[in-house]
Coordinates of C-alpha atoms (C1' of nucleotides) in Angstrom, one line a residue:
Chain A
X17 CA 24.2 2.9 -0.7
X18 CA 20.7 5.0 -0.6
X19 CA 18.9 5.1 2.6
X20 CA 15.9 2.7 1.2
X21 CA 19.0 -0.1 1.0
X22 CA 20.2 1.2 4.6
X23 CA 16.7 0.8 6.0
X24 CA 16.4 -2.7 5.0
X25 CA 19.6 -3.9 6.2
X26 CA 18.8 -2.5 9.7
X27 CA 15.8 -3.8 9.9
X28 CA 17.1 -7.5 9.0
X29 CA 19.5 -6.9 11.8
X30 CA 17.0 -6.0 14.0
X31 CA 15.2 -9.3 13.2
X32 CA 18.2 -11.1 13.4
X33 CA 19.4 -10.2 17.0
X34 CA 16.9 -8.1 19.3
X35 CA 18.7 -4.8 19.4
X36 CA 21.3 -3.5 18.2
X37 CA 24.1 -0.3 19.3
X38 CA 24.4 2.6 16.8
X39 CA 27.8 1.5 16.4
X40 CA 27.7 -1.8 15.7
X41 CA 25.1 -1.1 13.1
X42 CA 27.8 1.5 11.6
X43 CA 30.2 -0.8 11.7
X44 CA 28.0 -3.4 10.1
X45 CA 27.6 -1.4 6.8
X46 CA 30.0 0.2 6.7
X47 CA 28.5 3.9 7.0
X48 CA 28.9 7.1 9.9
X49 CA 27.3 6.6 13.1
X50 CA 25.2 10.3 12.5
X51 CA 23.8 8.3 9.8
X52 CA 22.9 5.5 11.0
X53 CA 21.2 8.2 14.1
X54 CA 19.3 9.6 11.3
X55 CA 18.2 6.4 9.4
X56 CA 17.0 5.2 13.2
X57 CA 15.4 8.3 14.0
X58 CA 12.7 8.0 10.4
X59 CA 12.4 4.5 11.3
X60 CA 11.2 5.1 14.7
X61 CA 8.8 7.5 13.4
X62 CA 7.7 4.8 11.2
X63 CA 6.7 2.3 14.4
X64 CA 9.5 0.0 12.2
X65 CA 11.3 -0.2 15.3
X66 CA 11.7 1.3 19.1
X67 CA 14.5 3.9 19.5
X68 CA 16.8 3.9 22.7
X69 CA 20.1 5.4 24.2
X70 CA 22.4 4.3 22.2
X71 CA 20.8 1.9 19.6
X72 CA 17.3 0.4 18.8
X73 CA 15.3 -2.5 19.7
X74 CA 12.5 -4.4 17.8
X75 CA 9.3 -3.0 17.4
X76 CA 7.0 -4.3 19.8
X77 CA 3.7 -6.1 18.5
X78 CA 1.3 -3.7 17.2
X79 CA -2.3 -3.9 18.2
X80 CA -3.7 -7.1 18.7
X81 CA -5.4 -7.0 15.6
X82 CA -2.9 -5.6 13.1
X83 CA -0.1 -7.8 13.3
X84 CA -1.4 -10.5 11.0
X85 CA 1.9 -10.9 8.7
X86 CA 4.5 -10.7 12.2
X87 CA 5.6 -14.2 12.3
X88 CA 7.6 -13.7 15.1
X89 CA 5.1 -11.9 17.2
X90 CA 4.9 -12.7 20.9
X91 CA 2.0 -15.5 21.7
X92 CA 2.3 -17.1 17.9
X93 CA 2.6 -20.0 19.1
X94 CA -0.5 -20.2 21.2
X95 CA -2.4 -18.9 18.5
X96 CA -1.4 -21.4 16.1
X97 CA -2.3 -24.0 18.9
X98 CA -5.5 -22.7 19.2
X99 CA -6.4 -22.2 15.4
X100 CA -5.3 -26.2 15.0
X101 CA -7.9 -27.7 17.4
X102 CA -10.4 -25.3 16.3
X103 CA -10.0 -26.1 12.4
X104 CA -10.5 -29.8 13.3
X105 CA -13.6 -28.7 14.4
X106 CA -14.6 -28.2 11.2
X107 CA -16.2 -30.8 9.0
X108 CA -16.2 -30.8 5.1
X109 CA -19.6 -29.2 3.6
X110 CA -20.0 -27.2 6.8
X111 CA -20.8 -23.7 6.5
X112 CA -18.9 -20.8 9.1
X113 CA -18.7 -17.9 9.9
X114 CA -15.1 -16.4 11.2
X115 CA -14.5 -13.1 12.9
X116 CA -11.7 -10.2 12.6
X117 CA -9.6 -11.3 15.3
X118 CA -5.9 -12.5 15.0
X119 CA -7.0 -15.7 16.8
X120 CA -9.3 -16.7 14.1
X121 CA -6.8 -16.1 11.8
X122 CA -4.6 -18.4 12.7
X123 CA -7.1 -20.9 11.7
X124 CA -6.8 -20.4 8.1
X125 CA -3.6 -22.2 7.2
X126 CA -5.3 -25.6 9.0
X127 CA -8.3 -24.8 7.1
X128 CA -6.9 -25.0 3.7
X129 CA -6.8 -28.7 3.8
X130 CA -10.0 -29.8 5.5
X131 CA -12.1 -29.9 2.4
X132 CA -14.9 -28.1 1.0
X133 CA -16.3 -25.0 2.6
X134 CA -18.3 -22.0 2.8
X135 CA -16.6 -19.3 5.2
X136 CA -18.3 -16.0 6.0
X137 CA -16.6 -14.0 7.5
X138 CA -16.0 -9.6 7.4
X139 CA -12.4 -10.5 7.4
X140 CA -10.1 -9.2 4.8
X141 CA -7.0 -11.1 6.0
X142 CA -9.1 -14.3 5.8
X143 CA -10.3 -13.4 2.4
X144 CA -6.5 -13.1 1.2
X145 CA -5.7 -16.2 3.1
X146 CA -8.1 -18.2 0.8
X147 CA -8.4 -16.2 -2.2
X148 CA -6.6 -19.3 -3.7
X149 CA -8.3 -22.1 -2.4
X150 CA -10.8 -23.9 -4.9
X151 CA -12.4 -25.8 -2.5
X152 CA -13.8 -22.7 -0.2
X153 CA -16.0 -20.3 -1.0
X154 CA -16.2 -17.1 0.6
X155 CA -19.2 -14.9 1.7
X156 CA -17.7 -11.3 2.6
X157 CA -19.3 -9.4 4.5
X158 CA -19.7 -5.7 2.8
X159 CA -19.9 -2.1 5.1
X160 CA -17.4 0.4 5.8
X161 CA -13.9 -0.9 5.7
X162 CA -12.5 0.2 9.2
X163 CA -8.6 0.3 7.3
X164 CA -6.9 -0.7 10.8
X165 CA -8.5 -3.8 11.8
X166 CA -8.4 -4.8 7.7
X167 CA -12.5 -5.7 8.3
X168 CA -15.8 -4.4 7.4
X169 CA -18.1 -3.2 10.3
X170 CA -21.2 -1.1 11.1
X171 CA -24.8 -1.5 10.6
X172 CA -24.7 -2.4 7.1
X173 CA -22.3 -5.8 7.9
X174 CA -24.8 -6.4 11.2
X175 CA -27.9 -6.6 8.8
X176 CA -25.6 -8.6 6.2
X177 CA -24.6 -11.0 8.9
X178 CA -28.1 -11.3 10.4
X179 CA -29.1 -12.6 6.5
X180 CA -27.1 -15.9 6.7
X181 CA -27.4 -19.1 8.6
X182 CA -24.6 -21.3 9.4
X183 CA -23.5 -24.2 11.5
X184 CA -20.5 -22.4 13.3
X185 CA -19.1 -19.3 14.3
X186 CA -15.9 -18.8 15.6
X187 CA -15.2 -15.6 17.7
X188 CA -12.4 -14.4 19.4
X189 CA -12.6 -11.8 22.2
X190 CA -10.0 -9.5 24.2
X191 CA -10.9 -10.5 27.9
X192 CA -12.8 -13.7 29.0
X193 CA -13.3 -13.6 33.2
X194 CA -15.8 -15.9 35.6
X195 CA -17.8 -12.1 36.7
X196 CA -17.5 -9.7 33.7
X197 CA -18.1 -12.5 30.7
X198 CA -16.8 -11.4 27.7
X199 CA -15.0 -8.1 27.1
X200 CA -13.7 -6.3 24.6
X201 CA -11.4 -3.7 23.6
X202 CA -13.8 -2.4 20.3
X203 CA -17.6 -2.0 19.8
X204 CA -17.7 -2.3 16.6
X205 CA -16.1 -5.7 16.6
X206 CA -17.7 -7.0 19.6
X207 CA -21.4 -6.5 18.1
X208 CA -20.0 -8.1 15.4
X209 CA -19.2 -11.2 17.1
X210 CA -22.3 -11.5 19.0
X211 CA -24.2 -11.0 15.2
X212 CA -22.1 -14.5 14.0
X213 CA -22.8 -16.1 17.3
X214 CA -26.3 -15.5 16.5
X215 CA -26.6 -17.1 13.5
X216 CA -24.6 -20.3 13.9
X217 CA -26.1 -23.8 15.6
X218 CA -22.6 -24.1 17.6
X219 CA -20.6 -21.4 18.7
X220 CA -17.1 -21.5 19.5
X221 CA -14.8 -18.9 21.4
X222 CA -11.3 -18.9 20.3
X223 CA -9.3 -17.4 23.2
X224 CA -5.9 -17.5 24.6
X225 CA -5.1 -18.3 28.4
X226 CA -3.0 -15.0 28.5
X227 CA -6.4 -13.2 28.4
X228 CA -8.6 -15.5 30.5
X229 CA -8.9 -14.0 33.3
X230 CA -8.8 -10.6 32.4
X231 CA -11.2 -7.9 31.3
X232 CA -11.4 -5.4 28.6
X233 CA -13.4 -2.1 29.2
X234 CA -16.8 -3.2 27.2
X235 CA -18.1 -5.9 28.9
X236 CA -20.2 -7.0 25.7
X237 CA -21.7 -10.9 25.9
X238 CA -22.6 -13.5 29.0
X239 CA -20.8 -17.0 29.0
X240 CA -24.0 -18.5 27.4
X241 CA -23.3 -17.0 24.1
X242 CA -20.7 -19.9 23.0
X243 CA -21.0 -23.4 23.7
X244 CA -16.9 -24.5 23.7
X245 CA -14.2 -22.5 24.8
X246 CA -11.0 -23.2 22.9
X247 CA -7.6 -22.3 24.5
X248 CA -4.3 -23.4 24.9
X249 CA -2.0 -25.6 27.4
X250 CA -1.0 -22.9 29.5
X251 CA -3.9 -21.8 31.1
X252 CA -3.9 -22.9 34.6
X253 CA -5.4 -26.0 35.9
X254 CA -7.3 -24.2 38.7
X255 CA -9.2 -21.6 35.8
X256 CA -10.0 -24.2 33.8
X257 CA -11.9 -25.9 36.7
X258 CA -13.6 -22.6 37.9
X259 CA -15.0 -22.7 34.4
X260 CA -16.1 -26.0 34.0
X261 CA -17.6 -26.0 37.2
X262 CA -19.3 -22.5 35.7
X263 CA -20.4 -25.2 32.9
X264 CA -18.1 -24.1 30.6
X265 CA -17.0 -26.6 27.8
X266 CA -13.2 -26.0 27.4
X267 CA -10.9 -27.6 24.8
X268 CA -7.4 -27.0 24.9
Chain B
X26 CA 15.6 1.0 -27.9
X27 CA 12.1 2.3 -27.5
X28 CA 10.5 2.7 -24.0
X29 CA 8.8 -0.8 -23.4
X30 CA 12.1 -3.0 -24.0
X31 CA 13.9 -0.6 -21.6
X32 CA 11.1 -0.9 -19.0
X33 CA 11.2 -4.8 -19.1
X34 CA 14.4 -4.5 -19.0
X35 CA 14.4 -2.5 -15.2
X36 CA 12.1 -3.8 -14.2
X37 CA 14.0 -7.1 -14.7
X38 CA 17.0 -5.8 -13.3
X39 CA 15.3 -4.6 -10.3
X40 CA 14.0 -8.3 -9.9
X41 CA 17.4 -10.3 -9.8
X42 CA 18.9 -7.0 -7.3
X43 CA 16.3 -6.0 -4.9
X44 CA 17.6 -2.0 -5.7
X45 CA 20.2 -0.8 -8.3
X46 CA 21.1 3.5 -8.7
X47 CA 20.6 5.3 -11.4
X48 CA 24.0 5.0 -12.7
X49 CA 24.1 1.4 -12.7
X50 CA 20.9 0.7 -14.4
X51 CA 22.6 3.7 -16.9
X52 CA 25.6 1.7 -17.3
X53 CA 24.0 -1.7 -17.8
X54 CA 22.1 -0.8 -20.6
X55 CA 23.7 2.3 -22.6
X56 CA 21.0 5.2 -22.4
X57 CA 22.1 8.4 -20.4
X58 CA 21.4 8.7 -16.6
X59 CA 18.4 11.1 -17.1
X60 CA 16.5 9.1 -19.6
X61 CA 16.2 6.4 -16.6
X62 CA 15.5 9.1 -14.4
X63 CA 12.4 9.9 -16.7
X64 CA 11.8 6.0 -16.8
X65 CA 12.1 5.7 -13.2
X66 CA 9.8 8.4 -12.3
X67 CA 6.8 6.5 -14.9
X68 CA 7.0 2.9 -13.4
X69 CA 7.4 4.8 -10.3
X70 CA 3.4 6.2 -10.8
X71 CA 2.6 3.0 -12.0
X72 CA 3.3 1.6 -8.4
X73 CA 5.3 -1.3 -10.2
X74 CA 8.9 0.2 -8.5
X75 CA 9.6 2.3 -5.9
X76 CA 11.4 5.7 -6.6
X77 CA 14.2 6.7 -4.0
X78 CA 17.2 9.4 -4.1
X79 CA 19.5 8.1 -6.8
X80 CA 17.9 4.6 -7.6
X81 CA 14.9 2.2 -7.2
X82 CA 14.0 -0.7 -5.5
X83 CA 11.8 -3.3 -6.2
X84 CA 7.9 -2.9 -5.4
X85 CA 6.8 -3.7 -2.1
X86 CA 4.9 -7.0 -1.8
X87 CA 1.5 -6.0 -2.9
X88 CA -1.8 -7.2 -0.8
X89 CA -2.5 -10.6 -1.8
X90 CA -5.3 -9.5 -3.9
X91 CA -3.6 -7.1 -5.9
X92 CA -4.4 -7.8 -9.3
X93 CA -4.3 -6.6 -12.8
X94 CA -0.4 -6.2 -12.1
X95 CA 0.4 -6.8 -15.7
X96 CA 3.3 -5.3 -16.0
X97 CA 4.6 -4.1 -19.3
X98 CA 1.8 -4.1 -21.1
X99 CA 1.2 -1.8 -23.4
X100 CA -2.7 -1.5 -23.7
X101 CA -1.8 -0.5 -19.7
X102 CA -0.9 2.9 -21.0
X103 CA -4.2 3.4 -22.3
X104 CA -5.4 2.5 -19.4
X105 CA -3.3 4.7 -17.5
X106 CA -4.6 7.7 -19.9
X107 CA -8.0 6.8 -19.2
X108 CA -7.6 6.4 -15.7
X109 CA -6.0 10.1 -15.2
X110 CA -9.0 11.8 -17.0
X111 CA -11.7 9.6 -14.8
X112 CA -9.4 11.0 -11.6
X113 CA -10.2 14.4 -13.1
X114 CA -14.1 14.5 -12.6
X115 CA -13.8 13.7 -9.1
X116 CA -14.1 16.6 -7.0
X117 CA -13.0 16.3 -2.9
X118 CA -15.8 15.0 -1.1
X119 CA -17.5 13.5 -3.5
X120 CA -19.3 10.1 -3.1
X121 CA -18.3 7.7 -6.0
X122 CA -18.9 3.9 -7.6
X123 CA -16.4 1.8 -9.0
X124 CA -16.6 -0.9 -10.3
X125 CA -14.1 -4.1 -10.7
X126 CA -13.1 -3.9 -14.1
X127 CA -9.1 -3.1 -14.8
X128 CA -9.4 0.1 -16.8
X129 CA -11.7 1.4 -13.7
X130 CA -8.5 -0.1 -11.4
X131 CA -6.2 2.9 -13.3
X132 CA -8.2 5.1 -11.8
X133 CA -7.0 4.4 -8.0
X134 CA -3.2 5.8 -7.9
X135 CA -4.6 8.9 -9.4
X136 CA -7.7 9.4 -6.9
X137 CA -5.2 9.3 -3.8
X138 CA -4.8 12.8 -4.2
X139 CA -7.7 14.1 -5.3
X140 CA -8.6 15.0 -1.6
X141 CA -11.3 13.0 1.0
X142 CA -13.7 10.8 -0.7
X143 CA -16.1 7.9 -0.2
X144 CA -15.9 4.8 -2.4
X145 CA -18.2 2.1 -3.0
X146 CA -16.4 -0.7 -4.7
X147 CA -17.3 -4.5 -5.3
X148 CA -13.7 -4.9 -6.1
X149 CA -10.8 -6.1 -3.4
X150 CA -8.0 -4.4 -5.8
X151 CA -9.6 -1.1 -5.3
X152 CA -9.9 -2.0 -1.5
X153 CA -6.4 -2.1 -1.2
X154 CA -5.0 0.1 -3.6
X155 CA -6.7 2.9 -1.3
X156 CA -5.9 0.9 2.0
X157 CA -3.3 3.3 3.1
X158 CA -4.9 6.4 2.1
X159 CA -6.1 8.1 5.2
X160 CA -8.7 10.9 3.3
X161 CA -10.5 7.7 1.3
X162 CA -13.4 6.3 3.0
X163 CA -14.2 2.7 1.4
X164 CA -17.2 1.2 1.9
X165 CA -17.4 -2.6 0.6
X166 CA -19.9 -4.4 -1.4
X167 CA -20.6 -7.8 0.3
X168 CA -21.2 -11.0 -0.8
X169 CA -20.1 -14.0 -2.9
X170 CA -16.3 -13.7 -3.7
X171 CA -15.7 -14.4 -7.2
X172 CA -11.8 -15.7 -7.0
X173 CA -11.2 -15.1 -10.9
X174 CA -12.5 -11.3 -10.7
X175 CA -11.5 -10.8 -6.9
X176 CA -15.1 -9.0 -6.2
X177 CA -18.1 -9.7 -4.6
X178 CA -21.4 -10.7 -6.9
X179 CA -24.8 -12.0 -6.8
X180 CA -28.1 -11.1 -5.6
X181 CA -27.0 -9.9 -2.4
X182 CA -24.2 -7.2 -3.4
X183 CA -27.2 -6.1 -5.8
X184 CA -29.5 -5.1 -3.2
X185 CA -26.3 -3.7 -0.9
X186 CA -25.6 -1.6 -4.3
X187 CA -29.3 -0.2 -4.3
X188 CA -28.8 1.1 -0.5
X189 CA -26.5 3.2 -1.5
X190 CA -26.5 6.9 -4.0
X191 CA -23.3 8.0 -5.3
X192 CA -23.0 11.3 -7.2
X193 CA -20.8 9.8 -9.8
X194 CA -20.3 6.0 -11.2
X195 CA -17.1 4.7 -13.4
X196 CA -17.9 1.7 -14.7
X197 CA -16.5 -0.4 -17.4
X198 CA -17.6 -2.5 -20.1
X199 CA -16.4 -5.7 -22.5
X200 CA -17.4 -4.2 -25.3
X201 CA -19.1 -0.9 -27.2
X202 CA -21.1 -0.5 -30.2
X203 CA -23.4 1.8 -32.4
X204 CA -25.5 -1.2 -32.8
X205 CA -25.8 -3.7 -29.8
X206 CA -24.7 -0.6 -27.0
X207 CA -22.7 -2.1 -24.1
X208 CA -21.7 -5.7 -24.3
X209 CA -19.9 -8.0 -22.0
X210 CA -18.7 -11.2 -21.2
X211 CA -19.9 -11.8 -18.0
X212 CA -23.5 -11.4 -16.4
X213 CA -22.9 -10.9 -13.2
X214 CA -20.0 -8.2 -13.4
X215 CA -22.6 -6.2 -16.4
X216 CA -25.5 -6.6 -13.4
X217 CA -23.0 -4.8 -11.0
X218 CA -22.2 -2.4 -13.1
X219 CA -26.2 -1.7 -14.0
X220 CA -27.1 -1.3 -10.4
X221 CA -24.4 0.7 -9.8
X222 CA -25.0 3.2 -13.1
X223 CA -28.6 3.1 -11.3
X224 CA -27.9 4.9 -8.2
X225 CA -25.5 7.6 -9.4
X226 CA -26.5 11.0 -10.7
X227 CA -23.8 10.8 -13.2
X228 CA -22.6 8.0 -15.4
X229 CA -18.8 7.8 -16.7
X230 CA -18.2 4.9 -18.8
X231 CA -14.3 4.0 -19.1
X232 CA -13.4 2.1 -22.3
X233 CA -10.4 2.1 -24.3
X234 CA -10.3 2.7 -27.8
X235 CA -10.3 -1.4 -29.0
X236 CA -12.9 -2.0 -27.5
X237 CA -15.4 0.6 -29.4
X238 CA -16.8 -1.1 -32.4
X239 CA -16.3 -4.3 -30.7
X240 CA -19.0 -6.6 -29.3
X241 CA -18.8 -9.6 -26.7
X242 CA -22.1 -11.5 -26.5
X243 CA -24.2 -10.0 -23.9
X244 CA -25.9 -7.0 -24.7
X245 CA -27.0 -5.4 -21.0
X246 CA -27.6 -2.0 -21.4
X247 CA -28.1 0.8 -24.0
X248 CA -26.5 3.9 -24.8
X249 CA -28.5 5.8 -22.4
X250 CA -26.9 4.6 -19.4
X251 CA -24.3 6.8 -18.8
X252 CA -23.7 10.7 -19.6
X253 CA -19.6 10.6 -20.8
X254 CA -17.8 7.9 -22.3
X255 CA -14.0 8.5 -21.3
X256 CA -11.5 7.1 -23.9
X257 CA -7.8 7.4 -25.2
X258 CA -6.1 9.4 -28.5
X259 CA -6.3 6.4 -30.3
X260 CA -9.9 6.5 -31.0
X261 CA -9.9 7.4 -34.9
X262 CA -11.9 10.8 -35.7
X263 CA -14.2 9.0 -37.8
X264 CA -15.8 7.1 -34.8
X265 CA -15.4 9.8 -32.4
X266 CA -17.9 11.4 -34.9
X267 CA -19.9 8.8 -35.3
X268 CA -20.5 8.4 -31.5
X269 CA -21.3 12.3 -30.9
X270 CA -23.8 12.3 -33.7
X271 CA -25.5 10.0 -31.5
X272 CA -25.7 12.5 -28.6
X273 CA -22.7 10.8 -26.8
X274 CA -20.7 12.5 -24.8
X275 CA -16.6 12.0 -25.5
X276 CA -13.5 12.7 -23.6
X277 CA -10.3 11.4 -24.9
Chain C
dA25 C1' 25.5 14.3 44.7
dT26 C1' 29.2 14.9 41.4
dC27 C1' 32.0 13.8 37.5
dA28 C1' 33.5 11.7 33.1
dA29 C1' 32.3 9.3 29.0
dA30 C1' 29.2 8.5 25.7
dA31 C1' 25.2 9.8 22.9
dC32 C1' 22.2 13.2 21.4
dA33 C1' 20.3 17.4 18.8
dA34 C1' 21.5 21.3 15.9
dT35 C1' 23.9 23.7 12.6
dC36 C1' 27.1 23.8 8.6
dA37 C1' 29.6 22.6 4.3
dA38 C1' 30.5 19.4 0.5
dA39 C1' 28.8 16.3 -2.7
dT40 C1' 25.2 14.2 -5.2
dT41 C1' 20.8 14.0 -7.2
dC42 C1' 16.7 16.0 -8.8
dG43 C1' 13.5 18.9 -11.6
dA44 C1' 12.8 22.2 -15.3
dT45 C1' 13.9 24.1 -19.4
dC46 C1' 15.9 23.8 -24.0
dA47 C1' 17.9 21.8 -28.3
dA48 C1' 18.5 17.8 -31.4
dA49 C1' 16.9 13.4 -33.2
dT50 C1' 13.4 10.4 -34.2
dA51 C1' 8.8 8.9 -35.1
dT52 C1' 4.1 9.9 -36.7
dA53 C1' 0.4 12.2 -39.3
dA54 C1' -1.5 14.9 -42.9
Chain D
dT18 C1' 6.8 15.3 -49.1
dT19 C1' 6.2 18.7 -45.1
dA20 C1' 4.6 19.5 -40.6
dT21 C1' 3.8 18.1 -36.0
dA22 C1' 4.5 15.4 -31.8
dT23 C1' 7.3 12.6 -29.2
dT24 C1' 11.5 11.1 -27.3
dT25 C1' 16.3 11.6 -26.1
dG26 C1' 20.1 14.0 -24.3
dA27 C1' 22.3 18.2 -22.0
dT28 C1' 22.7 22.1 -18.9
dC29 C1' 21.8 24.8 -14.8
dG30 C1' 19.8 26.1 -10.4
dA31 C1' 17.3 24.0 -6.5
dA32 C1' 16.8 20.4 -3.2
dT33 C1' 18.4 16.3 -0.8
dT34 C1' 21.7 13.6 1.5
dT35 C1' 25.8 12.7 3.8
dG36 C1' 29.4 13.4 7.1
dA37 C1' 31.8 16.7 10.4
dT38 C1' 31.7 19.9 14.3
dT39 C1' 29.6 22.1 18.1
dG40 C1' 27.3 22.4 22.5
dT41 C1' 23.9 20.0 25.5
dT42 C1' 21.8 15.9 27.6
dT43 C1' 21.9 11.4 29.4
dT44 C1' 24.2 7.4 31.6
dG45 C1' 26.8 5.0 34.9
dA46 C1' 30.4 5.0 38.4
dT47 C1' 32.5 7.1 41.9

DNA sequence: ATCAAAACAATCAAATTCGATCAAATATAA
DNA sequence: TTATATTTGATCGAATTTGATTGTTTTGAT
């Protein structure tokens, strides 16, 4: 057994239970311990999983914004909350533009079925996602391709953006709080944003309660630059009244 | 049993087991351990297997807009040929157009390590083939996705084309002729590749040898616009001739 | 704080695989 | 037909991988 067939078996252990002992991997397949130490050691080097004493542990989620294809990522489940209600937002015909964030993202799948559509977005997940759907066409957004966040930015896309007209924009930010607005954890992502914002008739901001409430570094837009708030169940009945009584519209 | 059947029949193999060594694959189909080697090592460049110390596994799920992934053709080898000479004129650092066609496409696995680069592509392929590569700058065409071509056409990804200047273009072409020039099938993919021709200082055009003499039904441009025509071996003498009496350039 | 057990890193030897070169067989071209 | 090119198979030295042994570091309990 080669180390590629090693590497994959590990892996699907670790996916299987959370961590697992040297040993009991060695056991597992049948191969030394030292191996395994080895096989463990170019995997950690990887980021394909988290080295400790004695055995490994999953790899931890990745930055927010390049774990697209983890199923089994912490906060999933929000997301796909979130990305529901703000697909049924969406009416056949309309036209809309989608950010970079994993947020948006998960608003793909529940798009799929709601009819005809124009999407705009500088997203190349999102282009995958609907490279084959009939019924939605797809304006991408050209620039440089910033390879980790899988998404076109710079002045180029801001010009590109600022050259449509649409009826909503859905944004997604790293830190949402009553004094500081919206923040983010990227520029170049955060002007993009506010460029979609200000081409669409509605605006909304996809954004999970786990982040309301705290800030980012760049504080980069005021409240007034979305008109609904769309979060999930967990975010705490006192926040959402701060906001509402800041004359937030919040959906969740 | 020449080449092609044995290929098919690894990279069969390698689809019902996810890896297989070199001895099995040996075993199961009667040729000698180092012939598969040598087989190994070829679909190995191709990207359609991955090579590891004493076998191969299957190919990594490819980006979702992968395309031109057939297999064992053979007009791919051509292709392949073509694609290795294109690599050739690309010096490091130089600033390059490619457009979407699938001979241009060969060009990618050979480009990853020709050194730090910036492409300008219309085509998502190309986007990800060069997604992992850390010394290749990609900067995208935007807008309208055509699904069928997987890249972006139309008025708009003209006049992003025409904000940009490229030292050397590699486009392709439907169809090549003494009489009617460069032919194609489709408008908008010849428009892309006019505009990018336009703003290059030098033209390659990639064609393989059955398409010279042949003619689709739109003529959109003449001889003139490009400096080399790159080809394969199986380009008879005769028409090489024929083609460099008329002041064309030919590598083959 | 100290001690014992386990796990780690480093080095080494054996086995296997790889790459390069060469010869024979086959296919292709003139 | 002959001559050339390509492909297949074999052999040998180099490189890689695996497992064992050594001494050192970490862990957990006294």
């Amino acid at each position: 057994m080669g180390f590629p067939e090693r590497k994959q078996k590990i892996l699907k252990l670790l996916d299987q239970h959370d961590n697992r002992e040297v040993q009991e991997i060695a056991d597992t397949l049948g191969i030394s311990a030292i191996t395994i130490r080895r096989d463990l050691q170019q995997l950690a080097e990887e980021g394909l999983l988290v080295r400790t004493h004695g055995g490994a542990m999953k790899a931890p989620a990745l930055h927010p914004f390049t774990a697209f294809t983890d199923k089994a990522t912490v906060g999933q489940e929000r997301k796909q909350h979130i990305g529901k209600l703000a697909a049924a937002q969406v009416k056949p015909g309309d036209t809309i533009f989608l950010d970079c964030g994993s947020t948006v993202f998960a608003m793909c799948q529940h798009l799929r079925k709601t009819g005809p559509l124009r999407v705009i977005t500088n997203s190349l997940p999102i282009v995958a996602a609907f490279m084959d759907c009939d019924q939605i066409t797809v304006n991408l957004i050209g620039g440089e391709i910033d390879k980790e966040r899988k998404a076109m930015h710079g002045q180029r896309a801001l010009q590109h953006i600022d050259s449509y007209r649409g009826a909503k924009a859905f944004i997604g930010t790293d830190g949402l709080s009553l004094k500081n607005g919206l923040t983010a954890f990227s520029e170049k992502e955060a002007s993009i944003s506010k460029a979609m914002a200000a081409q669409a008739d509605t605006v909304y901001l996809l954004c999970d309660s786990g982040k309301i409430g705290k800030d980012s570094y760049l504080k980069y837009a005021p409240f007034t630059i979305f008109d609904h708030l769309i979060t999930d169940r967990q975010l705490p009945a006192s926040t959402a009244a701060q906001l509402k009584a800041k004359g937030v519209s919040v959906m969740s």
